[in-house]
């Protein structure tokens, strides 16, 4: 009997709407290996996956009975969308519901990196803090500073709203003009005048290493870089070198090129606040994300069109 394959443990109750369907759940926090995914997708009619599951053309082609793929994330760089479309498989994701939680985390990293919170806390815990001093842990004042947002979509705009409340000047860049004040068509120019740069682009071939050694060199040596998008948007080694050589001031990072590994140079770089990919990690948001993905899977299994569809062309033939 065909089943819905769920690649990872979700929060309790998340799969309840699918209780009338056969489920095969990897009820652990260890992702399936690529070989396990290849094997288990055979015979599945739906796949619920997460970032970290590589749903490449091989997996999609092995899933000959698949009628839908849903990722419990807004980012879908781990799924070969073209391969899914070629196979006529709708792919769904979970936009909107994670914007506020992720923007909170990005803003938390902006403050933590600008004010050197990671370093200061590490010193205190290791008992190396010798007491208050006038020039200790001096950081960047956010009030009046310029925040350059790269990728002015759902999450980028939510970060902008927070920044205004902190008295920051907000400017932004995306490929298409946003029609809003503060738009910079030229990323390089925006990087060169920003005090804080926050990344909110999806990972694509175009954005891989968007922030590389050349662009890091354009930034002010007093600037802070925050990445809550995808690790590979930044050349991690170049970032670690820029921090170590004092060519930028600080960084706040939630996502890494080879998760769960973190580049050793980044681990030892000064003034880097490093978090383990927790952008959307609130109970409310993770619940809402799962609910959105599960609802779309249920829709397809019941012959309805899913809502958060990434490849609407698969329904071009007039599907329901
Ligand atoms: P979104 O609404 O699609 O916004 C993406 C923005 O990036 C758009 O403004 C888009 O505008 C711009 N963009 C795309 N390609 C670009 C390029 N090559 N150069 C410059 N700008 C580009 O996406 P979102 O919902 O805000 O999510 C953004 C990303 O955040 C997701 O893809 C995901 O990877 C990441 N994320 C991470 C976490 C976490 O846990 N850390 C949580 C949620 C999301 P144009 O098309 O006009 O360029």
PDB file of N, CA and C and ligand atoms in Angstrom, residues 73-77 93-96 98-99 101-103 105 150-157 173-178 183 187 199-208 210 227-230 233 254-255 259 277-281 286 289, ligand 1:
ATOM      1  N   UNK A  73       9.676  23.881   5.032  1.00  0.00           N
ATOM      2  CA  UNK A  73      10.620  25.013   4.980  1.00  0.00           C
ATOM      3  C   UNK A  73      10.146  25.914   3.854  1.00  0.00           C
ATOM      4  N   UNK A  74      10.614  27.165   3.890  1.00  0.00           N
ATOM      5  CA  UNK A  74      10.319  28.030   2.736  1.00  0.00           C
ATOM      6  C   UNK A  74      11.392  27.831   1.678  1.00  0.00           C
ATOM      7  N   UNK A  75      12.654  27.615   2.113  1.00  0.00           N
ATOM      8  CA  UNK A  75      13.743  27.384   1.165  1.00  0.00           C
ATOM      9  C   UNK A  75      13.580  26.009   0.536  1.00  0.00           C
ATOM     10  N   UNK A  76      13.876  25.932  -0.751  1.00  0.00           N
ATOM     11  CA  UNK A  76      13.685  24.641  -1.438  1.00  0.00           C
ATOM     12  C   UNK A  76      14.912  24.290  -2.287  1.00  0.00           C
ATOM     13  N   UNK A  77      16.081  24.837  -1.880  1.00  0.00           N
ATOM     14  CA  UNK A  77      17.305  24.579  -2.628  1.00  0.00           C
ATOM     15  C   UNK A  77      17.750  23.128  -2.540  1.00  0.00           C
ATOM     16  N   UNK A  93       5.957  24.276  -0.445  1.00  0.00           N
ATOM     17  CA  UNK A  93       6.819  24.751   0.648  1.00  0.00           C
ATOM     18  C   UNK A  93       5.975  25.548   1.638  1.00  0.00           C
ATOM     19  N   UNK A  94       6.609  26.197   2.605  1.00  0.00           N
ATOM     20  CA  UNK A  94       5.838  26.823   3.692  1.00  0.00           C
ATOM     21  C   UNK A  94       6.208  28.303   3.876  1.00  0.00           C
ATOM     22  N   UNK A  95       5.853  29.151   2.901  1.00  0.00           N
ATOM     23  CA  UNK A  95       6.169  30.579   3.033  1.00  0.00           C
ATOM     24  C   UNK A  95       5.314  31.260   4.104  1.00  0.00           C
ATOM     25  N   UNK A  96       5.627  32.470   4.411  1.00  0.00           N
ATOM     26  CA  UNK A  96       4.856  33.396   5.275  1.00  0.00           C
ATOM     27  C   UNK A  96       4.900  33.061   6.765  1.00  0.00           C
ATOM     28  N   UNK A  98       6.819  31.593   8.679  1.00  0.00           N
ATOM     29  CA  UNK A  98       8.079  31.659   9.434  1.00  0.00           C
ATOM     30  C   UNK A  98       8.748  33.029   9.353  1.00  0.00           C
ATOM     31  N   UNK A  99       8.089  33.977   8.702  1.00  0.00           N
ATOM     32  CA  UNK A  99       8.733  35.285   8.490  1.00  0.00           C
ATOM     33  C   UNK A  99       9.105  35.969   9.810  1.00  0.00           C
ATOM     34  N   UNK A 101       9.344  34.828  12.992  1.00  0.00           N
ATOM     35  CA  UNK A 101      10.331  34.129  13.836  1.00  0.00           C
ATOM     36  C   UNK A 101      11.736  34.262  13.245  1.00  0.00           C
ATOM     37  N   UNK A 102      11.839  34.125  11.924  1.00  0.00           N
ATOM     38  CA  UNK A 102      13.164  34.201  11.296  1.00  0.00           C
ATOM     39  C   UNK A 102      13.709  35.628  11.357  1.00  0.00           C
ATOM     40  N   UNK A 103      12.818  36.601  11.169  1.00  0.00           N
ATOM     41  CA  UNK A 103      13.259  38.002  11.263  1.00  0.00           C
ATOM     42  C   UNK A 103      13.696  38.330  12.692  1.00  0.00           C
ATOM     43  N   UNK A 105      15.076  36.264  14.737  1.00  0.00           N
ATOM     44  CA  UNK A 105      16.406  35.652  14.913  1.00  0.00           C
ATOM     45  C   UNK A 105      17.470  36.470  14.194  1.00  0.00           C
ATOM     46  N   UNK A 150      19.817  42.390   1.820  1.00  0.00           N
ATOM     47  CA  UNK A 150      20.023  41.753   0.520  1.00  0.00           C
ATOM     48  C   UNK A 150      18.929  40.706   0.355  1.00  0.00           C
ATOM     49  N   UNK A 151      17.983  40.969  -0.553  1.00  0.00           N
ATOM     50  CA  UNK A 151      16.816  40.103  -0.715  1.00  0.00           C
ATOM     51  C   UNK A 151      15.667  40.700   0.070  1.00  0.00           C
ATOM     52  N   UNK A 152      14.864  41.503  -0.628  1.00  0.00           N
ATOM     53  CA  UNK A 152      13.810  42.249   0.069  1.00  0.00           C
ATOM     54  C   UNK A 152      12.463  41.563  -0.165  1.00  0.00           C
ATOM     55  N   UNK A 153      12.396  40.307   0.276  1.00  0.00           N
ATOM     56  CA  UNK A 153      11.153  39.552   0.151  1.00  0.00           C
ATOM     57  C   UNK A 153      10.442  39.520   1.495  1.00  0.00           C
ATOM     58  N   UNK A 154       9.786  38.390   1.764  1.00  0.00           N
ATOM     59  CA  UNK A 154       8.971  38.287   2.986  1.00  0.00           C
ATOM     60  C   UNK A 154       9.812  38.518   4.239  1.00  0.00           C
ATOM     61  N   UNK A 155      10.932  37.806   4.375  1.00  0.00           N
ATOM     62  CA  UNK A 155      11.723  37.906   5.609  1.00  0.00           C
ATOM     63  C   UNK A 155      12.532  39.202   5.620  1.00  0.00           C
ATOM     64  N   UNK A 156      13.100  39.577   4.484  1.00  0.00           N
ATOM     65  CA  UNK A 156      13.856  40.830   4.411  1.00  0.00           C
ATOM     66  C   UNK A 156      13.002  42.010   4.868  1.00  0.00           C
ATOM     67  N   UNK A 157      11.744  42.036   4.420  1.00  0.00           N
ATOM     68  CA  UNK A 157      10.857  43.148   4.806  1.00  0.00           C
ATOM     69  C   UNK A 157      10.523  43.092   6.304  1.00  0.00           C
ATOM     70  N   UNK A 173      18.400  45.667  -1.463  1.00  0.00           N
ATOM     71  CA  UNK A 173      18.732  45.269  -2.841  1.00  0.00           C
ATOM     72  C   UNK A 173      17.987  43.978  -3.181  1.00  0.00           C
ATOM     73  N   UNK A 174      17.481  43.907  -4.387  1.00  0.00           N
ATOM     74  CA  UNK A 174      16.972  42.656  -4.965  1.00  0.00           C
ATOM     75  C   UNK A 174      17.144  42.801  -6.479  1.00  0.00           C
ATOM     76  N   UNK A 175      16.887  41.746  -7.226  1.00  0.00           N
ATOM     77  CA  UNK A 175      17.126  41.859  -8.680  1.00  0.00           C
ATOM     78  C   UNK A 175      16.134  42.800  -9.330  1.00  0.00           C
ATOM     79  N   UNK A 176      14.891  42.720  -8.886  1.00  0.00           N
ATOM     80  CA  UNK A 176      13.862  43.578  -9.494  1.00  0.00           C
ATOM     81  C   UNK A 176      13.587  44.757  -8.565  1.00  0.00           C
ATOM     82  N   UNK A 177      13.350  45.949  -9.132  1.00  0.00           N
ATOM     83  CA  UNK A 177      13.070  47.101  -8.268  1.00  0.00           C
ATOM     84  C   UNK A 177      11.888  46.807  -7.353  1.00  0.00           C
ATOM     85  N   UNK A 178      12.030  47.149  -6.080  1.00  0.00           N
ATOM     86  CA  UNK A 178      10.967  46.860  -5.116  1.00  0.00           C
ATOM     87  C   UNK A 178       9.853  47.894  -5.200  1.00  0.00           C
ATOM     88  N   UNK A 183      15.730  51.525  -2.356  1.00  0.00           N
ATOM     89  CA  UNK A 183      16.134  50.425  -3.242  1.00  0.00           C
ATOM     90  C   UNK A 183      17.467  50.735  -3.923  1.00  0.00           C
ATOM     91  N   UNK A 187      24.236  46.006  -5.945  1.00  0.00           N
ATOM     92  CA  UNK A 187      24.569  45.377  -4.654  1.00  0.00           C
ATOM     93  C   UNK A 187      25.910  45.896  -4.123  1.00  0.00           C
ATOM     94  N   UNK A 199      21.367  39.121   5.094  1.00  0.00           N
ATOM     95  CA  UNK A 199      21.110  38.367   3.856  1.00  0.00           C
ATOM     96  C   UNK A 199      19.787  37.607   3.928  1.00  0.00           C
ATOM     97  N   UNK A 200      18.944  37.805   2.907  1.00  0.00           N
ATOM     98  CA  UNK A 200      17.623  37.150   2.877  1.00  0.00           C
ATOM     99  C   UNK A 200      17.247  36.689   1.481  1.00  0.00           C
ATOM    100  N   UNK A 201      18.247  36.234   0.725  1.00  0.00           N
ATOM    101  CA  UNK A 201      17.976  35.705  -0.616  1.00  0.00           C
ATOM    102  C   UNK A 201      17.841  34.188  -0.537  1.00  0.00           C
ATOM    103  N   UNK A 202      17.125  33.584  -1.484  1.00  0.00           N
ATOM    104  CA  UNK A 202      17.142  32.113  -1.537  1.00  0.00           C
ATOM    105  C   UNK A 202      18.492  31.650  -2.079  1.00  0.00           C
ATOM    106  N   UNK A 203      18.873  30.409  -1.806  1.00  0.00           N
ATOM    107  CA  UNK A 203      20.089  29.857  -2.410  1.00  0.00           C
ATOM    108  C   UNK A 203      19.755  29.353  -3.810  1.00  0.00           C
ATOM    109  N   UNK A 204      20.414  29.954  -4.801  1.00  0.00           N
ATOM    110  CA  UNK A 204      20.255  29.531  -6.196  1.00  0.00           C
ATOM    111  C   UNK A 204      21.662  29.526  -6.798  1.00  0.00           C
ATOM    112  N   UNK A 205      21.779  29.119  -8.049  1.00  0.00           N
ATOM    113  CA  UNK A 205      23.100  29.180  -8.686  1.00  0.00           C
ATOM    114  C   UNK A 205      23.615  30.613  -8.699  1.00  0.00           C
ATOM    115  N   UNK A 206      22.674  31.572  -8.834  1.00  0.00           N
ATOM    116  CA  UNK A 206      23.051  32.992  -8.897  1.00  0.00           C
ATOM    117  C   UNK A 206      23.519  33.533  -7.537  1.00  0.00           C
ATOM    118  N   UNK A 207      22.973  33.001  -6.450  1.00  0.00           N
ATOM    119  CA  UNK A 207      23.314  33.556  -5.128  1.00  0.00           C
ATOM    120  C   UNK A 207      24.382  32.739  -4.393  1.00  0.00           C
ATOM    121  N   UNK A 208      24.822  31.622  -5.001  1.00  0.00           N
ATOM    122  CA  UNK A 208      25.887  30.839  -4.347  1.00  0.00           C
ATOM    123  C   UNK A 208      27.144  31.710  -4.245  1.00  0.00           C
ATOM    124  N   UNK A 210      27.359  34.626  -3.189  1.00  0.00           N
ATOM    125  CA  UNK A 210      27.053  36.023  -3.544  1.00  0.00           C
ATOM    126  C   UNK A 210      27.965  36.951  -2.743  1.00  0.00           C
ATOM    127  N   UNK A 227      23.903  36.417   8.382  1.00  0.00           N
ATOM    128  CA  UNK A 227      23.340  35.485   7.396  1.00  0.00           C
ATOM    129  C   UNK A 227      22.375  34.509   8.054  1.00  0.00           C
ATOM    130  N   UNK A 228      21.078  34.687   7.730  1.00  0.00           N
ATOM    131  CA  UNK A 228      20.063  33.703   8.152  1.00  0.00           C
ATOM    132  C   UNK A 228      19.398  33.099   6.914  1.00  0.00           C
ATOM    133  N   UNK A 229      20.047  33.227   5.730  1.00  0.00           N
ATOM    134  CA  UNK A 229      19.408  32.711   4.512  1.00  0.00           C
ATOM    135  C   UNK A 229      19.816  31.250   4.301  1.00  0.00           C
ATOM    136  N   UNK A 230      20.884  31.023   3.569  1.00  0.00           N
ATOM    137  CA  UNK A 230      21.459  29.688   3.425  1.00  0.00           C
ATOM    138  C   UNK A 230      22.975  29.844   3.470  1.00  0.00           C
ATOM    139  N   UNK A 233      25.328  31.009   0.548  1.00  0.00           N
ATOM    140  CA  UNK A 233      25.236  32.370  -0.003  1.00  0.00           C
ATOM    141  C   UNK A 233      26.523  33.138   0.339  1.00  0.00           C
ATOM    142  N   UNK A 254      23.580  31.935  11.114  1.00  0.00           N
ATOM    143  CA  UNK A 254      22.659  30.871  11.541  1.00  0.00           C
ATOM    144  C   UNK A 254      22.741  29.646  10.632  1.00  0.00           C
ATOM    145  N   UNK A 255      23.356  29.811   9.459  1.00  0.00           N
ATOM    146  CA  UNK A 255      23.316  28.759   8.424  1.00  0.00           C
ATOM    147  C   UNK A 255      24.715  28.575   7.838  1.00  0.00           C
ATOM    148  N   UNK A 259      26.177  22.008   6.528  1.00  0.00           N
ATOM    149  CA  UNK A 259      25.566  21.690   7.830  1.00  0.00           C
ATOM    150  C   UNK A 259      25.497  20.182   8.031  1.00  0.00           C
ATOM    151  N   UNK A 277      21.326  26.952  13.027  1.00  0.00           N
ATOM    152  CA  UNK A 277      20.161  26.956  12.122  1.00  0.00           C
ATOM    153  C   UNK A 277      18.841  26.905  12.896  1.00  0.00           C
ATOM    154  N   UNK A 278      18.581  27.965  13.658  1.00  0.00           N
ATOM    155  CA  UNK A 278      17.366  28.000  14.487  1.00  0.00           C
ATOM    156  C   UNK A 278      16.424  29.141  14.083  1.00  0.00           C
ATOM    157  N   UNK A 279      16.583  29.617  12.839  1.00  0.00           N
ATOM    158  CA  UNK A 279      15.784  30.771  12.396  1.00  0.00           C
ATOM    159  C   UNK A 279      14.295  30.632  12.665  1.00  0.00           C
ATOM    160  N   UNK A 280      13.728  29.474  12.351  1.00  0.00           N
ATOM    161  CA  UNK A 280      12.271  29.302  12.486  1.00  0.00           C
ATOM    162  C   UNK A 280      11.893  28.552  13.761  1.00  0.00           C
ATOM    163  N   UNK A 281      12.860  28.386  14.677  1.00  0.00           N
ATOM    164  CA  UNK A 281      12.651  27.481  15.802  1.00  0.00           C
ATOM    165  C   UNK A 281      11.841  28.092  16.947  1.00  0.00           C
ATOM    166  N   UNK A 286       7.146  26.357  14.024  1.00  0.00           N
ATOM    167  CA  UNK A 286       7.395  24.997  13.520  1.00  0.00           C
ATOM    168  C   UNK A 286       6.073  24.230  13.381  1.00  0.00           C
ATOM    169  N   UNK A 289       4.410  25.601  10.201  1.00  0.00           N
ATOM    170  CA  UNK A 289       5.094  25.122   8.988  1.00  0.00           C
ATOM    171  C   UNK A 289       4.644  23.705   8.645  1.00  0.00           C
TER     172      UNK A 289
HETATM  173  P1  LIG B   1      11.316  35.562  -0.658  1.00  0.00           P
HETATM  174  O1  LIG B   1      10.096  36.192  -0.096  1.00  0.00           O
HETATM  175  O2  LIG B   1      11.224  34.765  -1.913  1.00  0.00           O
HETATM  176  O3  LIG B   1      12.411  36.725  -0.853  1.00  0.00           O
HETATM  177  C1  LIG B   1      13.611  36.513  -1.507  1.00  0.00           C
HETATM  178  C2  LIG B   1      14.160  37.860  -1.988  1.00  0.00           C
HETATM  179  O4  LIG B   1      15.439  37.628  -2.593  1.00  0.00           O
HETATM  180  C3  LIG B   1      13.303  38.561  -3.021  1.00  0.00           C
HETATM  181  O5  LIG B   1      13.284  39.932  -2.701  1.00  0.00           O
HETATM  182  C4  LIG B   1      14.064  38.348  -4.322  1.00  0.00           C
HETATM  183  O6  LIG B   1      13.766  39.435  -5.183  1.00  0.00           O
HETATM  184  C5  LIG B   1      15.502  38.341  -3.820  1.00  0.00           C
HETATM  185  N1  LIG B   1      16.441  37.648  -4.700  1.00  0.00           N
HETATM  186  C6  LIG B   1      16.317  36.431  -5.278  1.00  0.00           C
HETATM  187  N2  LIG B   1      17.408  36.150  -6.011  1.00  0.00           N
HETATM  188  C7  LIG B   1      18.234  37.223  -5.888  1.00  0.00           C
HETATM  189  C8  LIG B   1      19.515  37.546  -6.421  1.00  0.00           C
HETATM  190  N3  LIG B   1      20.158  36.714  -7.240  1.00  0.00           N
HETATM  191  N4  LIG B   1      20.070  38.738  -6.085  1.00  0.00           N
HETATM  192  C9  LIG B   1      19.415  39.588  -5.275  1.00  0.00           C
HETATM  193  N5  LIG B   1      18.199  39.352  -4.747  1.00  0.00           N
HETATM  194  C10 LIG B   1      17.625  38.165  -5.049  1.00  0.00           C
HETATM  195  O7  LIG B   1      12.001  34.584   0.397  1.00  0.00           O
HETATM  196  P2  LIG B   1      11.819  34.582   1.992  1.00  0.00           P
HETATM  197  O8  LIG B   1      10.567  33.869   2.361  1.00  0.00           O
HETATM  198  O9  LIG B   1      12.037  35.966   2.492  1.00  0.00           O
HETATM  199  O10 LIG B   1      13.040  33.622   2.405  1.00  0.00           O
HETATM  200  C11 LIG B   1      14.367  33.928   2.061  1.00  0.00           C
HETATM  201  C12 LIG B   1      15.271  32.745   2.378  1.00  0.00           C
HETATM  202  O11 LIG B   1      15.498  32.690   3.779  1.00  0.00           O
HETATM  203  C13 LIG B   1      14.700  31.366   2.041  1.00  0.00           C
HETATM  204  O12 LIG B   1      14.898  31.034   0.689  1.00  0.00           O
HETATM  205  C14 LIG B   1      15.445  30.447   2.975  1.00  0.00           C
HETATM  206  O13 LIG B   1      16.568  29.887   2.316  1.00  0.00           O
HETATM  207  C15 LIG B   1      15.918  31.367   4.100  1.00  0.00           C
HETATM  208  N6  LIG B   1      15.321  30.999   5.418  1.00  0.00           N
HETATM  209  C16 LIG B   1      16.148  30.606   6.424  1.00  0.00           C
HETATM  210  C17 LIG B   1      15.601  30.308   7.653  1.00  0.00           C
HETATM  211  C18 LIG B   1      16.481  29.894   8.806  1.00  0.00           C
HETATM  212  O14 LIG B   1      16.073  29.048   9.592  1.00  0.00           O
HETATM  213  N7  LIG B   1      17.648  30.473   8.960  1.00  0.00           N
HETATM  214  C19 LIG B   1      14.217  30.393   7.873  1.00  0.00           C
HETATM  215  C20 LIG B   1      13.418  30.792   6.828  1.00  0.00           C
HETATM  216  C21 LIG B   1      13.979  31.099   5.583  1.00  0.00           C
HETATM  217  P3  LIG B   1      14.064  39.387  -6.764  1.00  0.00           P
HETATM  218  O15 LIG B   1      13.422  38.133  -7.269  1.00  0.00           O
HETATM  219  O16 LIG B   1      13.501  40.668  -7.273  1.00  0.00           O
HETATM  220  O17 LIG B   1      15.551  39.362  -6.871  1.00  0.00           O
END
